[in-house]
Amino acid sequence: MKNDIESRLREALRPVAPTEDFTRRVIAQATAKSARSADRSGGAASRRLWWLSGIAASLLMAAGVYQHQRAQREVADGLEARRQVLQALALTSQKLDLAYETVKSQSSSLGDPEAGA
Amino acid sequence: MSCRLGAWLALLLIPTLCTAAANARLNLPDFAALSKTASDSVSITLDPNLLAMAARFLDSKDPEEAQTIDVIKGLQGIYIRSFTFDTDGAYRASDIDSVRAQLAAPGWTRLVETRSRKTHADVDIYIMVDKNQAVGLAVIASEPRQFTIVNIVGAIDLDKLHKLEGQLGVPKLDIDMTPPEKRGVSKSLAPVSPPPPVPKSP
């Protein structure tokens, strides 16, 4: 009885060479696993790249908008300065003209005694 | 050697010229109380940066604007305060006293003083001269309903101003452009004076 059990156990636990199919399946599974893991890391890198590209694009756009606004502000300031210069010269000339008119009217009064001072 | 000496002299002279021009700048009050009662007020403050910016926006191809560029090129500042009122006597002469007091300082010379009995407009034109070069101009115009103070700082070239006459509304000022040595007086100080009376023929 004992010998019978032992022989059955030995029979069941005897070393068996793996079939060709087993090896193929193991290799296929391992390849699939590594591919999945590569896909996962590649997707993360791609997502990171997208994020970085988005941030860079946003920064570029913000810089562009800032430059545009600055240029517009400079143009507005320049045009305002130009307007002020022309207004200042016009106002100055107006007052110089006032002095000139007074001098002219006084000189004509001096030239013509009948005109009265 | 002489070049180096010239460069050192120029370096020493630059601060002197800048100081002279800086002295020509009047300390104009903001006239806050008057600006509240005025119907129209103009306050212009153009420092060298703003003048340079304005010059960039003037059309150098336009003959009139090109001359304006030429005139403002040597300037270091234009400062104007002008107030217009709806009624006569809305301001007192004492309001401008602080400015007149500054013009009494050495360096300033009254070039023109006009008093019109007809329009009651008084105009005083002052000039500051440094080494035969006008470095400052001030105009105080008091009218019944308006007063204006103009202060121009910097190298005011009367030749260029003379060229501007009749353009941009600048009147013919009869500025005597005869060389000073021929007249015995400084060109910059040539006053606008009425011609002598012409005797009437009998």
Coordinates of C-alpha atoms in Angstrom, one line a residue:
Chain A
M1 CA 0.0 0.0 0.0
K2 CA 2.7 2.4 1.0
N3 CA 4.8 1.4 -2.0
D4 CA 1.8 2.0 -4.2
I5 CA 1.3 5.6 -2.9
E6 CA 5.0 6.3 -3.2
S7 CA 5.1 5.0 -6.8
R8 CA 2.1 7.1 -7.7
L9 CA 3.6 10.2 -6.2
R10 CA 6.9 9.6 -7.9
E11 CA 5.0 9.2 -11.1
A12 CA 3.1 12.4 -10.6
L13 CA 6.1 14.5 -9.6
R14 CA 8.5 13.2 -12.2
P15 CA 10.3 16.0 -14.0
V16 CA 8.6 16.7 -17.3
A17 CA 10.3 18.7 -20.1
P18 CA 8.3 21.8 -21.1
T19 CA 6.5 21.6 -24.4
E20 CA 7.3 23.9 -27.3
D21 CA 4.0 25.6 -26.9
F22 CA 4.7 26.5 -23.3
T23 CA 7.9 28.2 -24.2
R24 CA 6.2 30.1 -27.0
R25 CA 3.4 31.2 -24.7
V26 CA 5.8 32.4 -22.0
I27 CA 7.9 34.4 -24.4
A28 CA 4.7 35.9 -26.0
Q29 CA 3.4 36.9 -22.6
A30 CA 6.7 38.5 -21.6
T31 CA 6.9 40.4 -24.9
A32 CA 3.3 41.6 -24.5
K33 CA 4.0 42.8 -20.9
S34 CA 7.1 44.7 -21.9
A35 CA 5.2 46.3 -24.8
R36 CA 2.4 47.4 -22.5
S37 CA 4.9 48.9 -20.0
A38 CA 6.7 50.7 -22.9
D39 CA 3.3 52.0 -24.1
R40 CA 2.5 53.3 -20.6
S41 CA 5.8 55.2 -20.2
G42 CA 5.6 56.5 -23.8
G43 CA 2.1 57.9 -23.2
A44 CA 3.3 59.7 -20.0
A45 CA 6.2 61.2 -21.9
S46 CA 3.9 62.3 -24.7
R47 CA 1.5 63.8 -22.2
R48 CA 4.4 65.6 -20.5
L49 CA 5.5 66.9 -23.9
W50 CA 2.0 68.1 -24.7
W51 CA 1.8 69.9 -21.3
L52 CA 5.2 71.6 -21.9
S53 CA 4.2 72.5 -25.5
G54 CA 1.0 74.0 -24.2
I55 CA 2.8 76.0 -21.5
A56 CA 5.4 77.2 -24.0
A57 CA 2.7 78.3 -26.4
S58 CA 0.8 80.1 -23.7
L59 CA 3.9 81.9 -22.6
L60 CA 4.7 82.9 -26.2
M61 CA 1.2 84.1 -26.6
A62 CA 1.3 86.1 -23.4
A63 CA 4.7 87.6 -24.4
G64 CA 3.2 88.5 -27.8
V65 CA 0.1 90.1 -26.3
Y66 CA 2.3 92.1 -23.8
Q67 CA 4.6 93.3 -26.7
H68 CA 1.6 94.3 -28.7
Q69 CA 0.1 96.2 -25.8
R70 CA 3.4 97.8 -25.1
A71 CA 3.8 98.9 -28.7
Q72 CA 0.3 100.3 -28.7
R73 CA 0.9 102.1 -25.5
E74 CA 4.1 103.6 -26.9
V75 CA 2.3 104.7 -30.0
A76 CA -0.5 106.3 -27.9
D77 CA 2.1 108.0 -25.7
G78 CA 4.1 109.2 -28.7
L79 CA 1.0 110.6 -30.4
E80 CA 0.0 112.3 -27.2
A81 CA 3.5 113.8 -26.8
R82 CA 3.3 115.0 -30.4
R83 CA -0.1 116.6 -29.8
Q84 CA 1.2 118.3 -26.7
V85 CA 4.3 119.7 -28.5
L86 CA 2.1 121.1 -31.3
Q87 CA -0.4 122.5 -28.7
A88 CA 2.5 124.0 -26.7
L89 CA 4.0 125.7 -29.8
A90 CA 0.6 126.9 -30.9
L91 CA -0.1 128.4 -27.5
T92 CA 3.3 129.9 -27.3
S93 CA 2.9 131.5 -30.7
Q94 CA -0.5 132.7 -29.8
K95 CA 0.9 134.6 -26.8
L96 CA 3.9 135.9 -28.8
D97 CA 1.4 137.1 -31.4
L98 CA -0.5 138.9 -28.7
A99 CA 2.7 140.7 -27.7
Y100 CA 3.4 141.4 -31.4
E101 CA -0.1 142.8 -32.0
T102 CA 0.3 145.1 -29.0
V103 CA 3.7 146.3 -30.2
K104 CA 2.3 146.7 -33.7
S105 CA -0.7 148.7 -32.7
Q106 CA 1.4 150.9 -30.4
S107 CA 3.9 151.5 -33.2
S108 CA 1.1 152.4 -35.6
S109 CA -0.4 154.8 -33.0
L110 CA 3.0 156.4 -32.5
G111 CA 3.3 156.7 -36.3
D112 CA -0.1 158.3 -36.7
P113 CA -0.8 160.9 -34.0
E114 CA -4.4 161.1 -35.0
A115 CA -5.0 157.5 -34.3
G116 CA -4.7 158.2 -30.6
A117 CA -2.7 156.1 -28.1
Chain B
M1 CA 47.4 116.1 -26.7
S2 CA 45.2 119.1 -27.7
C3 CA 42.4 116.6 -28.6
R4 CA 42.6 115.1 -25.1
L5 CA 42.5 118.5 -23.6
G6 CA 39.5 119.5 -25.7
A7 CA 37.7 116.3 -24.6
W8 CA 38.4 117.1 -20.9
L9 CA 37.2 120.7 -21.4
A10 CA 34.0 119.5 -23.1
L11 CA 33.4 117.0 -20.2
L12 CA 33.9 119.9 -17.8
L13 CA 31.6 122.2 -19.8
I14 CA 28.7 119.7 -20.2
P15 CA 27.6 119.9 -16.5
T16 CA 27.9 123.7 -16.6
L17 CA 25.6 123.9 -19.6
C18 CA 23.2 121.4 -18.0
T19 CA 23.1 123.5 -14.8
A20 CA 22.4 126.6 -16.8
A21 CA 19.5 124.9 -18.6
A22 CA 18.3 123.4 -15.3
N23 CA 18.2 126.9 -13.8
A24 CA 16.0 128.0 -16.7
R25 CA 13.3 125.7 -15.6
L26 CA 10.7 127.5 -13.5
N27 CA 9.0 125.9 -10.6
L28 CA 5.4 126.3 -11.9
P29 CA 2.7 125.8 -9.3
D30 CA -0.1 123.4 -10.2
F31 CA -2.7 126.2 -9.5
A32 CA -5.1 123.6 -8.1
A33 CA -7.6 126.2 -6.8
L34 CA -7.7 128.0 -10.2
S35 CA -8.1 124.8 -12.2
K36 CA -11.3 124.1 -10.3
T37 CA -12.8 127.5 -11.2
A38 CA -11.4 127.7 -14.8
S39 CA -13.6 126.8 -17.7
D40 CA -10.6 125.5 -19.6
S41 CA -7.2 124.6 -18.3
V42 CA -4.1 123.4 -20.1
S43 CA -1.2 121.9 -18.3
I44 CA 1.7 120.7 -20.5
T45 CA 4.8 119.1 -19.0
L46 CA 7.2 117.8 -21.7
D47 CA 10.5 116.6 -20.4
P48 CA 13.5 115.6 -22.6
N49 CA 12.2 112.0 -23.0
L50 CA 8.7 113.1 -24.1
L51 CA 10.2 115.7 -26.4
A52 CA 12.3 112.9 -28.0
M53 CA 9.3 110.7 -28.2
A54 CA 7.2 113.5 -29.9
A55 CA 10.0 114.1 -32.4
R56 CA 9.8 110.5 -33.4
F57 CA 6.1 110.9 -34.2
L58 CA 6.6 114.1 -36.2
D59 CA 6.8 113.6 -39.9
S60 CA 10.3 114.6 -41.0
K61 CA 9.2 114.6 -44.7
D62 CA 6.6 117.3 -44.0
P63 CA 8.5 120.6 -44.2
E64 CA 6.6 122.3 -41.3
E65 CA 7.0 119.3 -39.0
A66 CA 10.6 118.9 -40.0
Q67 CA 11.3 122.4 -38.8
T68 CA 9.4 121.7 -35.6
I69 CA 11.7 118.7 -35.1
D70 CA 14.6 121.0 -35.7
V71 CA 13.3 123.5 -33.1
I72 CA 12.6 121.0 -30.4
K73 CA 15.8 119.0 -30.9
G74 CA 17.9 121.2 -28.6
L75 CA 15.2 121.6 -26.0
Q76 CA 15.2 120.1 -22.6
G77 CA 11.6 120.8 -21.7
I78 CA 8.4 122.7 -22.4
Y79 CA 6.2 123.6 -19.5
I80 CA 2.9 125.4 -19.9
R81 CA 0.1 126.3 -17.6
S82 CA -2.9 128.1 -19.1
F83 CA -6.3 128.8 -17.6
T84 CA -9.4 130.3 -19.2
F85 CA -12.3 131.7 -17.2
D86 CA -15.9 132.5 -18.0
T87 CA -15.7 135.9 -16.2
D88 CA -13.3 138.8 -16.0
G89 CA -11.0 139.0 -13.0
A90 CA -11.5 135.3 -11.9
Y91 CA -7.8 135.3 -10.9
R92 CA -5.6 137.7 -9.1
A93 CA -2.2 139.0 -10.3
S94 CA -0.8 137.7 -7.0
D95 CA -1.5 134.1 -8.3
I96 CA 1.4 134.5 -10.7
D97 CA 3.7 136.4 -8.2
S98 CA 5.6 133.3 -7.3
V99 CA 6.5 132.8 -11.0
R100 CA 7.4 136.5 -11.4
A101 CA 9.6 136.3 -8.4
Q102 CA 11.6 133.4 -10.0
L103 CA 12.0 135.5 -13.1
A104 CA 13.5 138.3 -11.1
A105 CA 16.5 136.0 -10.3
P106 CA 19.8 136.7 -11.9
G107 CA 20.1 135.2 -15.4
W108 CA 16.7 136.1 -16.6
T109 CA 16.3 139.2 -18.7
R110 CA 13.0 140.8 -19.6
L111 CA 13.0 140.9 -23.4
V112 CA 9.6 142.3 -24.1
E113 CA 6.9 143.9 -21.9
T114 CA 3.7 144.9 -23.5
R115 CA 0.6 146.4 -21.9
S116 CA -2.5 146.8 -24.0
R117 CA -5.1 149.3 -22.9
K118 CA -7.4 148.1 -25.7
T119 CA -7.5 144.4 -24.9
H120 CA -6.1 144.6 -21.3
A121 CA -3.6 142.0 -22.2
D122 CA -0.2 142.1 -20.6
V123 CA 2.6 140.0 -22.1
D124 CA 6.0 139.7 -20.6
I125 CA 8.7 137.8 -22.4
Y126 CA 11.8 136.7 -20.5
I127 CA 15.0 135.1 -21.8
M128 CA 17.9 133.4 -20.0
V129 CA 21.2 133.6 -21.8
D130 CA 24.3 131.6 -21.2
K131 CA 27.4 132.3 -23.2
N132 CA 25.5 134.1 -26.0
Q133 CA 23.1 131.2 -26.2
A134 CA 19.5 131.4 -25.2
V135 CA 18.9 128.5 -22.7
G136 CA 15.5 129.5 -21.4
L137 CA 12.4 131.4 -22.5
A138 CA 9.4 132.4 -20.4
V139 CA 6.2 134.0 -21.4
I140 CA 3.6 135.4 -19.0
A141 CA 0.4 136.5 -20.7
S142 CA -2.3 137.9 -18.5
E143 CA -5.7 138.7 -20.1
P144 CA -8.9 139.5 -18.4
R145 CA -10.2 135.9 -18.8
Q146 CA -7.1 134.0 -19.3
F147 CA -3.6 133.7 -18.1
T148 CA -0.8 131.6 -19.6
I149 CA 2.7 130.8 -18.5
V150 CA 5.1 129.3 -20.9
N151 CA 8.5 128.0 -19.9
I152 CA 10.8 126.6 -22.6
V153 CA 14.1 125.1 -21.4
G154 CA 17.1 124.3 -23.5
A155 CA 19.2 125.6 -26.4
I156 CA 16.7 127.9 -28.1
D157 CA 18.1 128.7 -31.5
L158 CA 16.6 132.0 -32.5
D159 CA 17.7 131.4 -36.1
K160 CA 15.5 128.2 -36.1
L161 CA 12.7 130.1 -34.4
H162 CA 13.0 132.8 -37.0
K163 CA 12.7 130.1 -39.8
L164 CA 9.5 128.9 -38.1
E165 CA 7.9 132.3 -38.3
G166 CA 4.8 132.4 -40.3
Q167 CA 4.4 128.6 -40.0
L168 CA 2.5 126.6 -37.4
G169 CA 0.8 129.9 -36.5
V170 CA 4.1 131.3 -35.2
P171 CA 4.0 135.0 -36.0
K172 CA 6.6 137.2 -37.5
L173 CA 8.4 138.5 -34.5
D174 CA 10.8 140.9 -36.2
I175 CA 13.7 139.3 -34.3
D176 CA 16.8 141.2 -35.2
M177 CA 19.1 138.6 -36.7
T178 CA 22.0 141.0 -37.4
P179 CA 25.3 139.6 -36.1
P180 CA 25.9 141.0 -32.6
E181 CA 29.3 142.4 -33.5
K182 CA 27.6 144.6 -36.1
R183 CA 25.1 145.9 -33.6
G184 CA 27.2 145.9 -30.5
V185 CA 24.7 143.8 -28.6
S186 CA 24.0 140.2 -28.1
K187 CA 21.8 138.7 -30.8
S188 CA 19.8 136.7 -28.3
L189 CA 18.9 139.9 -26.5
A190 CA 17.6 141.8 -29.4
P191 CA 14.3 143.3 -28.1
V192 CA 11.1 143.6 -30.1
S193 CA 10.8 147.3 -30.2
P194 CA 8.4 149.5 -32.2
P195 CA 10.0 151.4 -35.0
P196 CA 10.6 155.1 -34.5
P197 CA 7.7 157.3 -35.4
V198 CA 7.7 158.5 -39.0
P199 CA 7.3 162.3 -39.2
K200 CA 4.3 163.2 -41.3
S201 CA 5.0 165.4 -44.3
P202 CA 3.2 168.7 -44.1

